[in-house]
PDB file of C-alpha atoms in Angstrom:
ATOM      1  CA  ALA A  18    -107.880   2.157 -54.567  1.00  0.00           C
ATOM      2  CA  LEU A  19    -110.387   3.408 -52.051  1.00  0.00           C
ATOM      3  CA  ALA A  20    -111.942   6.002 -54.380  1.00  0.00           C
ATOM      4  CA  PRO A  21    -115.612   5.306 -55.253  1.00  0.00           C
ATOM      5  CA  ARG A  22    -116.354   4.244 -58.818  1.00  0.00           C
ATOM      6  CA  CYS A  23    -119.819   5.752 -59.232  1.00  0.00           C
ATOM      7  CA  GLY A  24    -118.784   9.316 -58.469  1.00  0.00           C
ATOM      8  CA  TRP A  25    -120.269   9.484 -55.036  1.00  0.00           C
ATOM      9  CA  VAL A  26    -118.211  10.281 -51.977  1.00  0.00           C
ATOM     10  CA  LEU A  27    -118.804   9.080 -48.494  1.00  0.00           C
ATOM     11  CA  PRO A  28    -118.990  11.835 -45.884  1.00  0.00           C
ATOM     12  CA  GLY A  29    -115.588  12.570 -44.351  1.00  0.00           C
ATOM     13  CA  LEU A  30    -113.707  10.453 -46.888  1.00  0.00           C
ATOM     14  CA  GLU A  31    -112.256  13.489 -48.648  1.00  0.00           C
ATOM     15  CA  GLN A  32    -110.581  14.607 -45.439  1.00  0.00           C
ATOM     16  CA  ARG A  33    -109.064  11.171 -44.838  1.00  0.00           C
ATOM     17  CA  LEU A  34    -107.731  10.875 -48.363  1.00  0.00           C
ATOM     18  CA  ALA A  35    -106.459  14.439 -48.518  1.00  0.00           C
ATOM     19  CA  VAL A  36    -102.678  14.777 -48.804  1.00  0.00           C
ATOM     20  CA  PRO A  37    -101.234  16.463 -45.719  1.00  0.00           C
ATOM     21  CA  ALA A  38     -99.724  19.872 -46.259  1.00  0.00           C
ATOM     22  CA  VAL A  39     -95.904  19.983 -46.312  1.00  0.00           C
ATOM     23  CA  LEU A  40     -94.415  22.108 -43.537  1.00  0.00           C
ATOM     24  CA  SER A  41     -91.887  24.742 -44.465  1.00  0.00           C
ATOM     25  CA  SER A  42     -88.255  24.478 -43.401  1.00  0.00           C
ATOM     26  CA  ALA A  43     -88.614  27.619 -41.282  1.00  0.00           C
ATOM     27  CA  ALA A  44     -91.397  26.017 -39.288  1.00  0.00           C
ATOM     28  CA  VAL A  45     -89.506  22.727 -38.849  1.00  0.00           C
ATOM     29  CA  ARG A  46     -86.156  24.286 -37.802  1.00  0.00           C
ATOM     30  CA  PRO A  47     -87.020  25.144 -34.128  1.00  0.00           C
ATOM     31  CA  TYR A  48     -88.317  21.639 -33.441  1.00  0.00           C
ATOM     32  CA  ALA A  49     -85.269  19.991 -35.030  1.00  0.00           C
ATOM     33  CA  ALA A  50     -82.885  22.217 -33.013  1.00  0.00           C
ATOM     34  CA  ALA A  51     -84.678  21.359 -29.768  1.00  0.00           C
ATOM     35  CA  ALA A  52     -84.537  17.653 -30.576  1.00  0.00           C
ATOM     36  CA  LYS A  53     -80.798  17.834 -31.309  1.00  0.00           C
ATOM     37  CA  ALA A  54     -80.155  19.746 -28.056  1.00  0.00           C
ATOM     38  CA  ALA A  55     -82.106  17.164 -26.047  1.00  0.00           C
ATOM     39  CA  GLN A  56     -80.189  14.379 -27.769  1.00  0.00           C
ATOM     40  CA  LYS A  57     -76.839  16.016 -26.961  1.00  0.00           C
ATOM     41  CA  ASP A  58     -77.840  16.522 -23.324  1.00  0.00           C
ATOM     42  CA  ALA A  59     -78.846  12.885 -23.011  1.00  0.00           C
ATOM     43  CA  GLN A  60     -75.583  11.770 -24.606  1.00  0.00           C
ATOM     44  CA  ARG A  61     -73.555  14.062 -22.305  1.00  0.00           C
ATOM     45  CA  SER A  62     -75.317  12.739 -19.207  1.00  0.00           C
ATOM     46  CA  ARG A  63     -74.623   9.138 -20.290  1.00  0.00           C
ATOM     47  CA  GLN A  64     -70.943   9.963 -20.792  1.00  0.00           C
ATOM     48  CA  GLU A  65     -70.702  11.624 -17.375  1.00  0.00           C
ATOM     49  CA  LYS A  66     -72.313   8.617 -15.710  1.00  0.00           C
ATOM     50  CA  ALA A  67     -69.890   6.333 -17.508  1.00  0.00           C
ATOM     51  CA  LYS A  68     -66.927   8.387 -16.259  1.00  0.00           C
ATOM     52  CA  GLU A  69     -68.073   8.248 -12.633  1.00  0.00           C
ATOM     53  CA  PRO A  70     -66.278   5.490 -10.738  1.00  0.00           C
ATOM     54  CA  ALA A  71     -68.474   2.745  -9.473  1.00  0.00           C
ATOM     55  CA  ARG A  72     -69.168   3.065  -5.760  1.00  0.00           C
ATOM     56  CA  PRO A  73     -67.668   0.143  -3.905  1.00  0.00           C
ATOM     57  CA  ARG A  74     -70.080  -1.861  -1.892  1.00  0.00           C
ATOM     58  CA  ARG A  75     -69.259  -1.699   1.785  1.00  0.00           C
ATOM     59  CA  ARG A  76     -69.373  -5.022   3.442  1.00  0.00           C
ATOM     60  CA  ARG A  77     -70.326  -5.349   7.034  1.00  0.00           C
ATOM     61  CA  LEU A  78     -67.125  -5.861   9.001  1.00  0.00           C
ATOM     62  CA  LEU A  79     -66.868  -8.949  11.156  1.00  0.00           C
ATOM     63  CA  SER A  80     -65.921  -8.608  14.802  1.00  0.00           C
ATOM     64  CA  LYS A  81     -63.354 -11.315  15.452  1.00  0.00           C
ATOM     65  CA  PRO A  82     -61.510 -13.756  13.153  1.00  0.00           C
ATOM     66  CA  VAL A  83     -61.734 -17.477  13.828  1.00  0.00           C
ATOM     67  CA  ASP A  84     -58.404 -18.523  12.290  1.00  0.00           C
ATOM     68  CA  ASP A  85     -54.896 -17.159  12.749  1.00  0.00           C
ATOM     69  CA  VAL A  86     -54.630 -16.256   9.051  1.00  0.00           C
ATOM     70  CA  TYR A  87     -57.327 -13.919   7.742  1.00  0.00           C
ATOM     71  CA  LEU A  88     -57.957 -10.869   5.531  1.00  0.00           C
ATOM     72  CA  THR A  89     -57.645  -7.820   7.765  1.00  0.00           C
ATOM     73  CA  TRP A  90     -59.932  -5.654   5.627  1.00  0.00           C
ATOM     74  CA  LEU A  91     -62.853  -7.991   6.362  1.00  0.00           C
ATOM     75  CA  TYR A  92     -62.644  -7.475  10.125  1.00  0.00           C
ATOM     76  CA  ARG A  93     -62.756  -4.570  12.513  1.00  0.00           C
ATOM     77  CA  ARG A  94     -59.418  -3.361  13.745  1.00  0.00           C
ATOM     78  CA  PRO A  95     -58.862  -4.840  17.218  1.00  0.00           C
ATOM     79  CA  SER A  96     -58.170  -2.535  20.144  1.00  0.00           C
ATOM     80  CA  TYR A  97     -55.987  -3.419  23.105  1.00  0.00           C
ATOM     81  CA  GLY A  98     -55.528  -2.322  26.670  1.00  0.00           C
ATOM     82  CA  LEU A  99     -52.455  -0.185  27.309  1.00  0.00           C
ATOM     83  CA  GLU A 100     -50.547  -2.786  29.320  1.00  0.00           C
ATOM     84  CA  GLN A 101     -51.453  -5.533  26.859  1.00  0.00           C
ATOM     85  CA  ALA A 102     -50.255  -3.447  23.901  1.00  0.00           C
ATOM     86  CA  LEU A 103     -46.933  -2.638  25.559  1.00  0.00           C
ATOM     87  CA  GLY A 104     -46.426  -6.314  26.340  1.00  0.00           C
ATOM     88  CA  MET A 105     -47.036  -7.110  22.662  1.00  0.00           C
ATOM     89  CA  LEU A 106     -44.521  -4.454  21.526  1.00  0.00           C
ATOM     90  CA  LYS A 107     -41.868  -5.863  23.829  1.00  0.00           C
ATOM     91  CA  ARG A 108     -42.636  -9.363  22.529  1.00  0.00           C
ATOM     92  CA  PHE A 109     -42.377  -8.194  18.909  1.00  0.00           C
ATOM     93  CA  GLN A 110     -38.917  -6.797  19.643  1.00  0.00           C
ATOM     94  CA  GLU A 111     -37.756 -10.128  21.038  1.00  0.00           C
ATOM     95  CA  LEU A 112     -39.137 -12.149  18.127  1.00  0.00           C
ATOM     96  CA  ASP A 113     -37.731  -9.787  15.486  1.00  0.00           C
ATOM     97  CA  PHE A 114     -34.324  -9.444  17.207  1.00  0.00           C
ATOM     98  CA  THR A 115     -34.469  -5.640  16.850  1.00  0.00           C
ATOM     99  CA  HIS A 116     -32.776  -3.056  19.055  1.00  0.00           C
ATOM    100  CA  PRO A 117     -34.247  -3.121  22.586  1.00  0.00           C
ATOM    101  CA  LYS A 118     -33.762   0.631  23.167  1.00  0.00           C
ATOM    102  CA  GLN A 119     -35.834   1.782  20.197  1.00  0.00           C
ATOM    103  CA  PHE A 120     -38.309   4.628  20.651  1.00  0.00           C
ATOM    104  CA  VAL A 121     -41.998   4.202  21.414  1.00  0.00           C
ATOM    105  CA  TYR A 122     -44.322   6.446  19.370  1.00  0.00           C
ATOM    106  CA  ILE A 123     -47.971   7.447  19.577  1.00  0.00           C
ATOM    107  CA  ASN A 124     -50.255   8.707  16.792  1.00  0.00           C
ATOM    108  CA  VAL A 125     -53.178  10.706  18.163  1.00  0.00           C
ATOM    109  CA  SER A 126     -56.207  11.563  15.988  1.00  0.00           C
ATOM    110  CA  LEU A 127     -58.029  14.640  17.293  1.00  0.00           C
ATOM    111  CA  ASP A 128     -61.584  15.963  17.155  1.00  0.00           C
ATOM    112  CA  MET A 129     -61.008  19.714  16.781  1.00  0.00           C
ATOM    113  CA  ALA A 130     -64.701  20.663  16.501  1.00  0.00           C
ATOM    114  CA  LEU A 131     -66.160  23.235  18.891  1.00  0.00           C
ATOM    115  CA  GLN A 132     -69.633  24.711  19.214  1.00  0.00           C
ATOM    116  CA  LYS A 133     -71.222  26.783  16.406  1.00  0.00           C
ATOM    117  CA  LYS A 134     -69.005  25.368  13.629  1.00  0.00           C
ATOM    118  CA  LYS A 135     -65.829  26.594  15.302  1.00  0.00           C
ATOM    119  CA  LYS A 136     -62.639  24.556  15.575  1.00  0.00           C
ATOM    120  CA  VAL A 137     -59.599  24.366  17.797  1.00  0.00           C
ATOM    121  CA  ASP A 138     -56.651  25.954  16.034  1.00  0.00           C
ATOM    122  CA  PRO A 139     -53.642  23.660  15.446  1.00  0.00           C
ATOM    123  CA  PHE A 140     -51.350  24.032  18.447  1.00  0.00           C
ATOM    124  CA  SER A 141     -48.003  23.024  19.862  1.00  0.00           C
ATOM    125  CA  SER A 142     -47.238  22.451  23.507  1.00  0.00           C
ATOM    126  CA  SER A 143     -44.512  21.348  25.890  1.00  0.00           C
ATOM    127  CA  VAL A 144     -44.948  18.904  28.739  1.00  0.00           C
ATOM    128  CA  ALA A 145     -42.635  17.680  31.485  1.00  0.00           C
ATOM    129  CA  LEU A 146     -42.532  13.897  31.301  1.00  0.00           C
ATOM    130  CA  PRO A 147     -42.279  12.059  34.636  1.00  0.00           C
ATOM    131  CA  HIS A 148     -39.578   9.744  33.222  1.00  0.00           C
ATOM    132  CA  ARG A 149     -36.970  11.077  30.824  1.00  0.00           C
ATOM    133  CA  PHE A 150     -35.987   8.768  27.964  1.00  0.00           C
ATOM    134  CA  THR A 151     -33.137  10.749  26.395  1.00  0.00           C
ATOM    135  CA  ASP A 152     -30.028  12.518  27.645  1.00  0.00           C
ATOM    136  CA  GLN A 153     -30.373  15.356  25.149  1.00  0.00           C
ATOM    137  CA  VAL A 154     -31.392  18.750  26.535  1.00  0.00           C
ATOM    138  CA  ASN A 155     -33.064  21.624  24.724  1.00  0.00           C
ATOM    139  CA  LYS A 156     -31.273  24.864  23.893  1.00  0.00           C
ATOM    140  CA  VAL A 157     -32.841  27.691  25.911  1.00  0.00           C
ATOM    141  CA  LEU A 158     -32.322  31.433  25.295  1.00  0.00           C
ATOM    142  CA  VAL A 159     -33.114  33.877  28.107  1.00  0.00           C
ATOM    143  CA  PHE A 160     -33.933  37.551  27.514  1.00  0.00           C
ATOM    144  CA  THR A 161     -32.938  39.794  30.410  1.00  0.00           C
ATOM    145  CA  GLU A 162     -31.005  43.029  30.931  1.00  0.00           C
ATOM    146  CA  ASN A 163     -30.409  42.466  34.624  1.00  0.00           C
ATOM    147  CA  MET A 164     -26.867  41.259  35.339  1.00  0.00           C
ATOM    148  CA  GLN A 165     -27.891  39.191  38.382  1.00  0.00           C
ATOM    149  CA  GLU A 166     -30.722  37.477  36.475  1.00  0.00           C
ATOM    150  CA  ALA A 167     -28.359  36.773  33.602  1.00  0.00           C
ATOM    151  CA  GLU A 168     -25.891  35.115  35.956  1.00  0.00           C
ATOM    152  CA  VAL A 169     -28.642  32.982  37.500  1.00  0.00           C
ATOM    153  CA  ALA A 170     -29.779  31.895  34.035  1.00  0.00           C
ATOM    154  CA  ARG A 171     -26.269  30.788  33.082  1.00  0.00           C
ATOM    155  CA  GLU A 172     -25.837  28.876  36.341  1.00  0.00           C
ATOM    156  CA  HIS A 173     -29.014  26.891  35.667  1.00  0.00           C
ATOM    157  CA  GLY A 174     -28.042  25.875  32.142  1.00  0.00           C
ATOM    158  CA  ALA A 175     -29.294  28.575  29.769  1.00  0.00           C
ATOM    159  CA  ALA A 176     -27.428  28.289  26.457  1.00  0.00           C
ATOM    160  CA  ILE A 177     -27.719  31.988  25.503  1.00  0.00           C
ATOM    161  CA  VAL A 178     -28.415  34.976  27.753  1.00  0.00           C
ATOM    162  CA  GLY A 179     -28.721  38.602  26.670  1.00  0.00           C
ATOM    163  CA  GLY A 180     -30.893  41.626  26.070  1.00  0.00           C
ATOM    164  CA  VAL A 181     -31.984  43.710  23.112  1.00  0.00           C
ATOM    165  CA  GLU A 182     -28.644  43.179  21.359  1.00  0.00           C
ATOM    166  CA  LEU A 183     -29.698  39.602  20.559  1.00  0.00           C
ATOM    167  CA  MET A 184     -32.615  40.725  18.404  1.00  0.00           C
ATOM    168  CA  LYS A 185     -30.474  41.565  15.373  1.00  0.00           C
ATOM    169  CA  TRP A 186     -28.794  38.141  15.396  1.00  0.00           C
ATOM    170  CA  ILE A 187     -32.154  36.359  15.787  1.00  0.00           C
ATOM    171  CA  LEU A 188     -33.752  38.271  12.906  1.00  0.00           C
ATOM    172  CA  GLU A 189     -30.775  37.392  10.691  1.00  0.00           C
ATOM    173  CA  ASP A 190     -30.887  33.707  11.768  1.00  0.00           C
ATOM    174  CA  GLU A 191     -27.429  33.952  13.285  1.00  0.00           C
ATOM    175  CA  ILE A 192     -28.799  32.737  16.630  1.00  0.00           C
ATOM    176  CA  GLN A 193     -31.395  29.995  17.032  1.00  0.00           C
ATOM    177  CA  ALA A 194     -32.733  28.185  20.067  1.00  0.00           C
ATOM    178  CA  ASP A 195     -35.307  25.533  20.877  1.00  0.00           C
ATOM    179  CA  PHE A 196     -37.103  27.765  23.390  1.00  0.00           C
ATOM    180  CA  TYR A 197     -37.080  31.475  24.228  1.00  0.00           C
ATOM    181  CA  VAL A 198     -37.645  32.692  27.787  1.00  0.00           C
ATOM    182  CA  ALA A 199     -38.000  36.289  28.981  1.00  0.00           C
ATOM    183  CA  VAL A 200     -38.623  38.361  32.101  1.00  0.00           C
ATOM    184  CA  PRO A 201     -41.560  40.839  32.088  1.00  0.00           C
ATOM    185  CA  ALA A 202     -39.346  43.957  32.182  1.00  0.00           C
ATOM    186  CA  ILE A 203     -37.875  43.375  28.721  1.00  0.00           C
ATOM    187  CA  MET A 204     -41.039  42.337  26.883  1.00  0.00           C
ATOM    188  CA  PRO A 205     -41.949  45.802  25.443  1.00  0.00           C
ATOM    189  CA  LYS A 206     -38.595  45.832  23.636  1.00  0.00           C
ATOM    190  CA  LEU A 207     -39.081  42.374  22.085  1.00  0.00           C
ATOM    191  CA  ILE A 208     -42.190  43.206  20.016  1.00  0.00           C
ATOM    192  CA  PRO A 209     -40.232  43.174  16.680  1.00  0.00           C
ATOM    193  CA  LEU A 210     -39.539  39.459  17.298  1.00  0.00           C
ATOM    194  CA  ARG A 211     -43.210  38.477  17.485  1.00  0.00           C
ATOM    195  CA  ASN A 212     -43.579  37.610  13.786  1.00  0.00           C
ATOM    196  CA  LYS A 213     -40.174  35.950  13.682  1.00  0.00           C
ATOM    197  CA  LEU A 214     -40.587  33.646  16.675  1.00  0.00           C
ATOM    198  CA  LYS A 215     -44.366  33.092  16.257  1.00  0.00           C
ATOM    199  CA  ARG A 216     -45.350  30.264  18.628  1.00  0.00           C
ATOM    200  CA  LYS A 217     -42.002  30.390  20.392  1.00  0.00           C
ATOM    201  CA  TYR A 218     -42.472  34.030  21.353  1.00  0.00           C
ATOM    202  CA  PRO A 219     -42.370  34.284  25.179  1.00  0.00           C
ATOM    203  CA  SER A 220     -45.817  34.310  26.777  1.00  0.00           C
ATOM    204  CA  THR A 221     -47.423  33.476  30.103  1.00  0.00           C
ATOM    205  CA  ARG A 222     -49.707  30.970  28.402  1.00  0.00           C
ATOM    206  CA  ARG A 223     -46.707  28.849  27.428  1.00  0.00           C
ATOM    207  CA  ASN A 224     -45.019  29.475  30.807  1.00  0.00           C
ATOM    208  CA  SER A 225     -42.077  31.105  29.022  1.00  0.00           C
ATOM    209  CA  LEU A 226     -42.627  34.553  30.524  1.00  0.00           C
ATOM    210  CA  GLY A 227     -42.055  35.122  34.217  1.00  0.00           C
ATOM    211  CA  SER A 228     -39.675  36.072  36.983  1.00  0.00           C
ATOM    212  CA  ASP A 229     -38.701  32.581  38.152  1.00  0.00           C
ATOM    213  CA  ILE A 230     -35.780  32.062  35.789  1.00  0.00           C
ATOM    214  CA  PRO A 231     -34.427  28.825  37.363  1.00  0.00           C
ATOM    215  CA  LYS A 232     -37.851  27.153  37.104  1.00  0.00           C
ATOM    216  CA  MET A 233     -38.406  28.208  33.499  1.00  0.00           C
ATOM    217  CA  VAL A 234     -34.912  27.228  32.354  1.00  0.00           C
ATOM    218  CA  LYS A 235     -35.133  23.812  34.034  1.00  0.00           C
ATOM    219  CA  PHE A 236     -38.547  23.089  32.518  1.00  0.00           C
ATOM    220  CA  PHE A 237     -37.666  24.037  28.941  1.00  0.00           C
ATOM    221  CA  ARG A 238     -34.296  22.274  29.010  1.00  0.00           C
ATOM    222  CA  GLU A 239     -35.967  18.955  29.881  1.00  0.00           C
ATOM    223  CA  CYS A 240     -39.507  19.324  28.474  1.00  0.00           C
ATOM    224  CA  HIS A 241     -40.975  17.329  25.606  1.00  0.00           C
ATOM    225  CA  GLU A 242     -42.552  19.268  22.711  1.00  0.00           C
ATOM    226  CA  TYR A 243     -45.265  18.053  20.338  1.00  0.00           C
ATOM    227  CA  THR A 244     -47.176  19.725  17.485  1.00  0.00           C
ATOM    228  CA  VAL A 245     -50.467  19.176  15.651  1.00  0.00           C
ATOM    229  CA  GLU A 246     -49.826  18.096  12.046  1.00  0.00           C
ATOM    230  CA  ASN A 247     -52.254  18.010   9.101  1.00  0.00           C
ATOM    231  CA  GLU A 248     -54.901  19.891  11.109  1.00  0.00           C
ATOM    232  CA  ASN A 249     -55.810  17.048  13.500  1.00  0.00           C
ATOM    233  CA  VAL A 250     -52.954  14.551  14.033  1.00  0.00           C
ATOM    234  CA  ILE A 251     -50.146  14.419  16.612  1.00  0.00           C
ATOM    235  CA  LYS A 252     -47.180  12.110  16.048  1.00  0.00           C
ATOM    236  CA  THR A 253     -44.592  12.053  18.808  1.00  0.00           C
ATOM    237  CA  ARG A 254     -42.325   9.730  20.731  1.00  0.00           C
ATOM    238  CA  ILE A 255     -42.885   9.212  24.439  1.00  0.00           C
ATOM    239  CA  ALA A 256     -40.390   6.627  25.726  1.00  0.00           C
ATOM    240  CA  ARG A 257     -37.961   3.816  24.938  1.00  0.00           C
ATOM    241  CA  LEU A 258     -39.096   0.227  24.664  1.00  0.00           C
ATOM    242  CA  ASP A 259     -36.687  -1.067  27.299  1.00  0.00           C
ATOM    243  CA  MET A 260     -38.153   1.210  29.986  1.00  0.00           C
ATOM    244  CA  PRO A 261     -40.432  -0.333  32.636  1.00  0.00           C
ATOM    245  CA  THR A 262     -44.046  -0.618  31.532  1.00  0.00           C
ATOM    246  CA  GLU A 263     -45.297   1.687  34.301  1.00  0.00           C
ATOM    247  CA  HIS A 264     -42.857   4.406  33.206  1.00  0.00           C
ATOM    248  CA  ILE A 265     -44.064   4.248  29.595  1.00  0.00           C
ATOM    249  CA  ILE A 266     -47.693   4.418  30.790  1.00  0.00           C
ATOM    250  CA  ALA A 267     -46.929   7.449  32.986  1.00  0.00           C
ATOM    251  CA  ASN A 268     -45.301   9.301  30.064  1.00  0.00           C
ATOM    252  CA  LEU A 269     -48.171   8.494  27.713  1.00  0.00           C
ATOM    253  CA  LYS A 270     -50.814   9.700  30.167  1.00  0.00           C
ATOM    254  CA  ALA A 271     -48.855  12.908  30.789  1.00  0.00           C
ATOM    255  CA  VAL A 272     -48.914  13.733  27.065  1.00  0.00           C
ATOM    256  CA  ILE A 273     -52.591  12.763  26.609  1.00  0.00           C
ATOM    257  CA  HIS A 274     -53.736  14.777  29.622  1.00  0.00           C
ATOM    258  CA  ASP A 275     -51.861  17.822  28.318  1.00  0.00           C
ATOM    259  CA  ILE A 276     -53.529  17.442  24.906  1.00  0.00           C
ATOM    260  CA  CYS A 277     -56.970  17.277  26.529  1.00  0.00           C
ATOM    261  CA  THR A 278     -56.492  20.739  28.075  1.00  0.00           C
ATOM    262  CA  PHE A 279     -56.880  22.391  24.652  1.00  0.00           C
ATOM    263  CA  LYS A 280     -60.616  21.616  24.449  1.00  0.00           C
ATOM    264  CA  PRO A 281     -63.366  22.267  27.030  1.00  0.00           C
ATOM    265  CA  SER A 282     -64.231  19.169  29.034  1.00  0.00           C
ATOM    266  CA  ASN A 283     -67.988  19.647  28.518  1.00  0.00           C
ATOM    267  CA  LEU A 284     -67.595  18.873  24.773  1.00  0.00           C
ATOM    268  CA  ASP A 285     -66.664  15.612  23.093  1.00  0.00           C
ATOM    269  CA  PRO A 286     -63.131  14.424  23.989  1.00  0.00           C
ATOM    270  CA  ILE A 287     -60.470  15.874  21.744  1.00  0.00           C
ATOM    271  CA  VAL A 288     -58.692  12.498  21.535  1.00  0.00           C
ATOM    272  CA  GLN A 289     -60.619  10.260  19.130  1.00  0.00           C
ATOM    273  CA  LYS A 290     -58.109   7.540  18.297  1.00  0.00           C
ATOM    274  CA  LEU A 291     -54.791   6.512  19.817  1.00  0.00           C
ATOM    275  CA  VAL A 292     -52.258   4.196  18.180  1.00  0.00           C
ATOM    276  CA  ILE A 293     -49.000   3.075  19.795  1.00  0.00           C
ATOM    277  CA  ARG A 294     -46.007   1.511  18.081  1.00  0.00           C
ATOM    278  CA  SER A 295     -42.254   1.125  18.283  1.00  0.00           C
ATOM    279  CA  SER A 296     -39.680   2.038  15.643  1.00  0.00           C
ATOM    280  CA  THR A 297     -39.886  -1.414  13.995  1.00  0.00           C
ATOM    281  CA  SER A 298     -43.369  -2.687  14.847  1.00  0.00           C
ATOM    282  CA  GLU A 299     -46.881  -2.264  13.509  1.00  0.00           C
ATOM    283  CA  GLY A 300     -49.281   0.165  15.150  1.00  0.00           C
ATOM    284  CA  LEU A 301     -51.667  -1.120  17.812  1.00  0.00           C
ATOM    285  CA  LEU A 302     -54.996   0.609  18.389  1.00  0.00           C
ATOM    286  CA  LEU A 303     -55.509   1.384  22.080  1.00  0.00           C
ATOM    287  CA  ASN A 304     -58.688   1.276  24.102  1.00  0.00           C
ATOM    288  CA  LEU A 305     -59.150   4.784  25.531  1.00  0.00           C
ATOM    289  CA  ASP A 306     -60.770   3.597  28.768  1.00  0.00           C
ATOM    290  CA  GLY A 307     -58.561   4.609  31.666  1.00  0.00           C
ATOM    291  CA  ILE A 308     -56.308   6.808  29.509  1.00  0.00           C
ATOM    292  CA  LEU A 309     -58.382   9.973  29.084  1.00  0.00           C
ATOM    293  CA  PRO A 310     -58.825  12.229  32.151  1.00  0.00           C
ATOM    294  CA  GLN A 311     -62.093  11.544  33.981  1.00  0.00           C
ATOM    295  CA  VAL A 312     -63.342  15.127  34.220  1.00  0.00           C
ATOM    296  CA  GLU A 313     -67.008  14.577  33.439  1.00  0.00           C
ATOM    297  CA  LYS A 314     -67.470  11.896  36.068  1.00  0.00           C
ATOM    298  CA  VAL A 315     -66.046  14.172  38.721  1.00  0.00           C
ATOM    299  CA  GLU A 316     -68.459  16.920  37.716  1.00  0.00           C
ATOM    300  CA  GLU A 317     -71.375  14.469  37.930  1.00  0.00           C
ATOM    301  CA  LYS A 318     -70.328  13.436  41.423  1.00  0.00           C
ATOM    302  CA  GLU A 319     -70.155  17.061  42.491  1.00  0.00           C
ATOM    303  CA  GLU A 320     -73.650  17.687  41.082  1.00  0.00           C
ATOM    304  CA  ASN A 321     -75.006  14.628  42.875  1.00  0.00           C
ATOM    305  CA  ALA A 322     -73.395  15.809  46.103  1.00  0.00           C
ATOM    306  CA  ILE A 323     -75.050  19.206  45.702  1.00  0.00           C
ATOM    307  CA  ASP A 324     -78.420  17.552  45.124  1.00  0.00           C
ATOM    308  CA  GLU A 325     -77.998  15.436  48.243  1.00  0.00           C
ATOM    309  CA  ASP A 326     -77.111  18.505  50.290  1.00  0.00           C
ATOM    310  CA  GLN A 327     -80.236  20.245  49.025  1.00  0.00           C
ATOM    311  CA  GLN A 328     -82.408  17.249  49.878  1.00  0.00           C
ATOM    312  CA  LYS A 329     -81.116  16.865  53.454  1.00  0.00           C
ATOM    313  CA  PRO A 330     -82.813  19.995  54.893  1.00  0.00           C
ATOM    314  CA  VAL A 331     -86.082  18.901  53.284  1.00  0.00           C
ATOM    315  CA  GLN A 332     -85.886  15.451  54.873  1.00  0.00           C
ATOM    316  CA  GLU A 333     -84.976  16.925  58.232  1.00  0.00           C
ATOM    317  CA  SER A 334     -87.944  19.315  58.069  1.00  0.00           C
ATOM    318  CA  VAL A 335     -90.260  16.432  57.220  1.00  0.00           C
ATOM    319  CA  SER A 336     -88.963  14.296  60.102  1.00  0.00           C
ATOM    320  CA  THR A 337     -89.446  17.122  62.547  1.00  0.00           C
TER     321      THR A 337
END
C-alpha cells in the first residue's frame, strides 16, 4: 500500500519495508531457556512468600487495666512485692477452700551468659534452709575405712557406711543414695565411681568431701537440692503455705542467694525473672528489689570510702 506507483523509491524506504530476517531455532534457544528459568525462579519465590506465615503485629502493651475484667494479653504482666504476693496466695487458698498445707513453689529464669560468648554450665546445688518444711530426710552414704569414723557416721544418721566394698553394689545399682560423702583418705580408691555418680561424686566444692563427718552428714540429711532444667530454668519448692510469712521469705532468699553465687557479681544478675505460686494457684511475678543480694552497692561504698581516704591527706596538706 505504501509502495510508490511511478517506480521511484524514497531514500530509506526500502529498509523500512524490508521483511526482517527469521532467526534460527539454535539462536533463539538460549534466550528462551533463560526466560523460562527466570519465570520459574519468580514463581518459586512467590510460592515461598505465600508459605511464610504472616508476622503478627505487636501491639504496644498497656500498663494497668481500668476494669476488673480485661484481656490479659493486652496488658503487661503485673509484678508484686514478696509480702504482697504471699498474702495473695494465702487469700487464694481461703477463697478456693484448698488444702492449707500445700507447697509453695518458685520458678526462676536465669541469665547464664558470661563474657566472650561463654555461658554458665547447668548446675545443681544444695542449700540449708533456715526453716524446714518437711519431715523427710535425705539418704546419705559415707565412704570411710576407719572404724571410728564409721561409727560416728552411723551415730549421726548416715544411712549407709562402708569402704571400697560398696563400689561394686553402687556400679550395679544395688545401692543408691541421695548424697555421697567421703573422707580424703579414701578418695584415690573411688575414682571408678566418678562417671557413675557424676554430680554426686564427693568433692570439696559441694562440701561433700572432708574430715568433719558429723557436720557433713547433718547438712546433707536436711539440705534442700535444686537443679537447672532446660538450660536456664529452676523449678523448686521452698515452703508450705501455712508457714509464717517471714519463714517463707527467709527460705526463698536463702535459695536465691545460693543461686547468685554461680555467676560473678560484676556481671548482670543471674536471676532475671522470679515467679511464685502454690500447688493450686496461678503464678505471681515478683519484683526483684530487696530479694537479690546487694553485692554491687557494697562494692561501690567501699570504693567511695577508699576515695575519701585518699582525699583526706590532700585536704589536710592544703589546710596546713
